[in-house]
mmCIF file of N, CA and C in Angstrom:
data_model
loop_
_atom_site.group_PDB
_atom_site.id
_atom_site.type_symbol
_atom_site.label_atom_id
_atom_site.label_comp_id
_atom_site.label_asym_id
_atom_site.label_seq_id
_atom_site.Cartn_x
_atom_site.Cartn_y
_atom_site.Cartn_z
ATOM 1 N N UNK A 1 83.309 133.941 103.737
ATOM 2 C CA UNK A 1 84.194 133.591 102.630
ATOM 3 C C UNK A 1 85.366 132.774 103.172
ATOM 4 N N UNK A 2 85.687 131.653 102.546
ATOM 5 C CA UNK A 2 86.786 130.817 103.039
ATOM 6 C C UNK A 2 88.138 131.515 102.879
ATOM 7 N N UNK A 3 89.035 131.148 103.739
ATOM 8 C CA UNK A 3 90.370 131.714 103.619
ATOM 9 C C UNK A 3 91.058 131.131 102.401
ATOM 10 N N UNK A 4 91.947 131.890 101.824
ATOM 11 C CA UNK A 4 92.670 131.404 100.649
ATOM 12 C C UNK A 4 93.559 130.219 101.003
ATOM 13 N N UNK A 5 94.028 130.164 102.237
ATOM 14 C CA UNK A 5 94.863 129.025 102.620
ATOM 15 C C UNK A 5 94.070 127.724 102.536
ATOM 16 N N UNK A 6 92.846 127.727 103.028
ATOM 17 C CA UNK A 6 92.013 126.530 102.952
ATOM 18 C C UNK A 6 91.709 126.198 101.495
ATOM 19 N N UNK A 7 91.428 127.208 100.712
ATOM 20 C CA UNK A 7 91.160 127.008 99.284
ATOM 21 C C UNK A 7 92.376 126.384 98.597
ATOM 22 N N UNK A 8 93.527 126.986 98.789
ATOM 23 C CA UNK A 8 94.746 126.497 98.131
ATOM 24 C C UNK A 8 95.111 125.090 98.590
ATOM 25 N N UNK A 9 94.988 124.846 99.870
ATOM 26 C CA UNK A 9 95.325 123.523 100.397
ATOM 27 C C UNK A 9 94.374 122.456 99.853
ATOM 28 N N UNK A 10 93.089 122.773 99.801
ATOM 29 C CA UNK A 10 92.107 121.825 99.288
ATOM 30 C C UNK A 10 92.322 121.571 97.807
ATOM 31 N N UNK A 11 92.608 122.620 97.069
ATOM 32 C CA UNK A 11 92.887 122.485 95.645
ATOM 33 C C UNK A 11 94.109 121.593 95.427
ATOM 34 N N UNK A 12 95.136 121.796 96.209
ATOM 35 C CA UNK A 12 96.335 120.967 96.098
ATOM 36 C C UNK A 12 96.017 119.511 96.427
ATOM 37 N N UNK A 13 95.226 119.290 97.463
ATOM 38 C CA UNK A 13 94.861 117.928 97.853
ATOM 39 C C UNK A 13 94.076 117.208 96.757
ATOM 40 N N UNK A 14 93.152 117.911 96.135
ATOM 41 C CA UNK A 14 92.340 117.251 95.104
ATOM 42 C C UNK A 14 93.143 117.024 93.829
ATOM 43 N N UNK A 15 94.048 117.921 93.524
ATOM 44 C CA UNK A 15 94.847 117.761 92.309
ATOM 45 C C UNK A 15 95.951 116.716 92.486
ATOM 46 N N UNK A 16 96.370 116.487 93.709
ATOM 47 C CA UNK A 16 97.441 115.523 93.970
ATOM 48 C C UNK A 16 96.933 114.260 94.672
ATOM 49 N N UNK A 17 95.641 114.037 94.616
ATOM 50 C CA UNK A 17 95.047 112.876 95.285
ATOM 51 C C UNK A 17 95.559 111.586 94.646
ATOM 52 N N UNK A 18 95.478 110.471 95.366
ATOM 53 C CA UNK A 18 95.873 109.185 94.778
ATOM 54 C C UNK A 18 95.012 108.871 93.557
ATOM 55 N N UNK A 19 95.593 108.241 92.578
ATOM 56 C CA UNK A 19 94.885 107.929 91.329
ATOM 57 C C UNK A 19 93.637 107.095 91.579
ATOM 58 N N UNK A 20 93.676 106.261 92.597
ATOM 59 C CA UNK A 20 92.529 105.399 92.877
ATOM 60 C C UNK A 20 91.322 106.171 93.413
ATOM 61 N N UNK A 21 91.542 107.382 93.874
ATOM 62 C CA UNK A 21 90.452 108.208 94.408
ATOM 63 C C UNK A 21 89.889 109.074 93.281
ATOM 64 N N UNK A 22 88.848 108.578 92.663
ATOM 65 C CA UNK A 22 88.284 109.250 91.508
ATOM 66 C C UNK A 22 87.335 110.375 91.923
ATOM 67 N N UNK A 23 87.247 111.387 91.076
ATOM 68 C CA UNK A 23 86.385 112.527 91.356
ATOM 69 C C UNK A 23 84.930 112.100 91.525
ATOM 70 N N UNK A 24 84.492 111.139 90.734
ATOM 71 C CA UNK A 24 83.106 110.675 90.841
ATOM 72 C C UNK A 24 82.849 110.047 92.206
ATOM 73 N N UNK A 25 83.840 109.365 92.748
ATOM 74 C CA UNK A 25 83.683 108.756 94.071
ATOM 75 C C UNK A 25 83.612 109.831 95.155
ATOM 76 N N UNK A 26 84.434 110.852 95.025
ATOM 77 C CA UNK A 26 84.384 111.976 95.972
ATOM 78 C C UNK A 26 82.995 112.596 95.935
ATOM 79 N N UNK A 27 82.497 112.805 94.739
ATOM 80 C CA UNK A 27 81.166 113.387 94.554
ATOM 81 C C UNK A 27 80.097 112.543 95.249
ATOM 82 N N UNK A 28 80.141 111.265 95.041
ATOM 83 C CA UNK A 28 79.146 110.365 95.646
ATOM 84 C C UNK A 28 79.258 110.360 97.165
ATOM 85 N N UNK A 29 80.473 110.242 97.649
ATOM 86 C CA UNK A 29 80.676 110.162 99.095
ATOM 87 C C UNK A 29 80.229 111.430 99.818
ATOM 88 N N UNK A 30 80.476 112.576 99.216
ATOM 89 C CA UNK A 30 80.138 113.844 99.861
ATOM 90 C C UNK A 30 78.760 114.373 99.475
ATOM 91 N N UNK A 31 78.136 113.717 98.496
ATOM 92 C CA UNK A 31 76.846 114.195 97.990
ATOM 93 C C UNK A 31 76.952 115.636 97.472
ATOM 94 N N UNK A 32 78.039 115.865 96.754
ATOM 95 C CA UNK A 32 78.284 117.129 96.058
ATOM 96 C C UNK A 32 78.265 116.786 94.577
ATOM 97 N N UNK A 33 77.674 117.643 93.779
ATOM 98 C CA UNK A 33 77.553 117.300 92.358
ATOM 99 C C UNK A 33 78.932 117.071 91.728
ATOM 100 N N UNK A 34 78.942 116.105 90.820
ATOM 101 C CA UNK A 34 80.174 115.803 90.095
ATOM 102 C C UNK A 34 80.645 117.028 89.322
ATOM 103 N N UNK A 35 79.700 117.759 88.769
ATOM 104 C CA UNK A 35 80.019 118.981 88.026
ATOM 105 C C UNK A 35 80.785 119.969 88.907
ATOM 106 N N UNK A 36 80.335 120.139 90.144
ATOM 107 C CA UNK A 36 81.006 121.070 91.065
ATOM 108 C C UNK A 36 82.422 120.580 91.360
ATOM 109 N N UNK A 37 82.551 119.297 91.674
ATOM 110 C CA UNK A 37 83.868 118.714 91.978
ATOM 111 C C UNK A 37 84.817 118.910 90.796
ATOM 112 N N UNK A 38 84.335 118.618 89.613
ATOM 113 C CA UNK A 38 85.157 118.757 88.411
ATOM 114 C C UNK A 38 85.571 120.208 88.182
ATOM 115 N N UNK A 39 84.645 121.130 88.329
ATOM 116 C CA UNK A 39 84.960 122.550 88.150
ATOM 117 C C UNK A 39 85.960 123.032 89.200
ATOM 118 N N UNK A 40 85.787 122.592 90.436
ATOM 119 C CA UNK A 40 86.742 122.975 91.479
ATOM 120 C C UNK A 40 88.128 122.442 91.132
ATOM 121 N N UNK A 41 88.199 121.187 90.733
ATOM 122 C CA UNK A 41 89.460 120.552 90.365
ATOM 123 C C UNK A 41 90.167 121.313 89.249
ATOM 124 N N UNK A 42 89.384 121.858 88.318
ATOM 125 C CA UNK A 42 89.939 122.606 87.184
ATOM 126 C C UNK A 42 90.154 124.090 87.506
ATOM 127 N N UNK A 43 89.946 124.457 88.756
ATOM 128 C CA UNK A 43 90.098 125.846 89.226
ATOM 129 C C UNK A 43 89.101 126.796 88.562
ATOM 130 N N UNK A 44 87.935 126.292 88.239
ATOM 131 C CA UNK A 44 86.884 127.121 87.658
ATOM 132 C C UNK A 44 85.959 127.691 88.727
ATOM 133 N N UNK A 45 86.051 127.180 89.937
ATOM 134 C CA UNK A 45 85.296 127.722 91.069
ATOM 135 C C UNK A 45 86.314 128.389 91.982
ATOM 136 N N UNK A 46 86.219 129.697 92.075
ATOM 137 C CA UNK A 46 87.219 130.435 92.861
ATOM 138 C C UNK A 46 86.674 130.952 94.185
ATOM 139 N N UNK A 47 85.362 130.851 94.382
ATOM 140 C CA UNK A 47 84.780 131.340 95.623
ATOM 141 C C UNK A 47 83.739 130.336 96.140
ATOM 142 N N UNK A 48 84.198 129.147 96.531
ATOM 143 C CA UNK A 48 83.250 128.129 97.006
ATOM 144 C C UNK A 48 82.716 128.477 98.392
ATOM 145 N N UNK A 49 81.596 127.895 98.736
ATOM 146 C CA UNK A 49 81.074 128.111 100.084
ATOM 147 C C UNK A 49 82.024 127.453 101.088
ATOM 148 N N UNK A 50 82.102 128.044 102.243
ATOM 149 C CA UNK A 50 83.007 127.543 103.268
ATOM 150 C C UNK A 50 82.654 126.112 103.657
ATOM 151 N N UNK A 51 81.377 125.846 103.844
ATOM 152 C CA UNK A 51 80.945 124.520 104.294
ATOM 153 C C UNK A 51 81.330 123.435 103.289
ATOM 154 N N UNK A 52 81.102 123.696 102.017
ATOM 155 C CA UNK A 52 81.450 122.721 100.980
ATOM 156 C C UNK A 52 82.956 122.525 100.910
ATOM 157 N N UNK A 53 83.685 123.618 100.940
ATOM 158 C CA UNK A 53 85.143 123.546 100.885
ATOM 159 C C UNK A 53 85.703 122.799 102.090
ATOM 160 N N UNK A 54 85.185 123.081 103.270
ATOM 161 C CA UNK A 54 85.661 122.403 104.480
ATOM 162 C C UNK A 54 85.350 120.913 104.425
ATOM 163 N N UNK A 55 84.182 120.548 103.946
ATOM 164 C CA UNK A 55 83.813 119.133 103.816
ATOM 165 C C UNK A 55 84.755 118.413 102.861
ATOM 166 N N UNK A 56 85.012 119.046 101.729
ATOM 167 C CA UNK A 56 85.925 118.459 100.745
ATOM 168 C C UNK A 56 87.326 118.336 101.320
ATOM 169 N N UNK A 57 87.790 119.362 101.983
ATOM 170 C CA UNK A 57 89.120 119.347 102.597
ATOM 171 C C UNK A 57 89.238 118.199 103.604
ATOM 172 N N UNK A 58 88.268 118.099 104.513
ATOM 173 C CA UNK A 58 88.316 117.062 105.528
ATOM 174 C C UNK A 58 88.301 115.665 104.896
ATOM 175 N N UNK A 59 87.491 115.487 103.884
ATOM 176 C CA UNK A 59 87.413 114.216 103.161
ATOM 177 C C UNK A 59 88.767 113.851 102.556
ATOM 178 N N UNK A 60 89.377 114.810 101.883
ATOM 179 C CA UNK A 60 90.657 114.548 101.204
ATOM 180 C C UNK A 60 91.789 114.289 102.206
ATOM 181 N N UNK A 61 91.794 115.006 103.306
ATOM 182 C CA UNK A 61 92.808 114.765 104.342
ATOM 183 C C UNK A 61 92.633 113.357 104.907
ATOM 184 N N UNK A 62 91.402 112.975 105.171
ATOM 185 C CA UNK A 62 91.127 111.646 105.694
ATOM 186 C C UNK A 62 91.503 110.566 104.677
ATOM 187 N N UNK A 63 91.226 110.810 103.419
ATOM 188 C CA UNK A 63 91.548 109.836 102.368
ATOM 189 C C UNK A 63 93.069 109.671 102.234
ATOM 190 N N UNK A 64 93.825 110.737 102.447
ATOM 191 C CA UNK A 64 95.280 110.673 102.355
ATOM 192 C C UNK A 64 95.870 109.853 103.496
ATOM 193 N N UNK A 65 95.224 109.889 104.633
ATOM 194 C CA UNK A 65 95.692 109.162 105.809
ATOM 195 C C UNK A 65 95.405 107.675 105.674
ATOM 196 N N UNK A 66 94.272 107.338 105.066
ATOM 197 C CA UNK A 66 93.858 105.925 104.968
ATOM 198 C C UNK A 66 94.363 105.256 103.748
#
């Protein structure tokens, strides 16, 4: 089970992402369903798999840097 810190940080990153970084693009780039990305963004997924959460987190951190 992922730590709540990783969950909270990832949630904050996706909710505060740059406007140009669309959820559909995140979905395509990570090969994660758009439905999952959207539900996570809306806080409807409260217990994501660690691997998916870590991938999303790393992607968003990298996108913020670039």
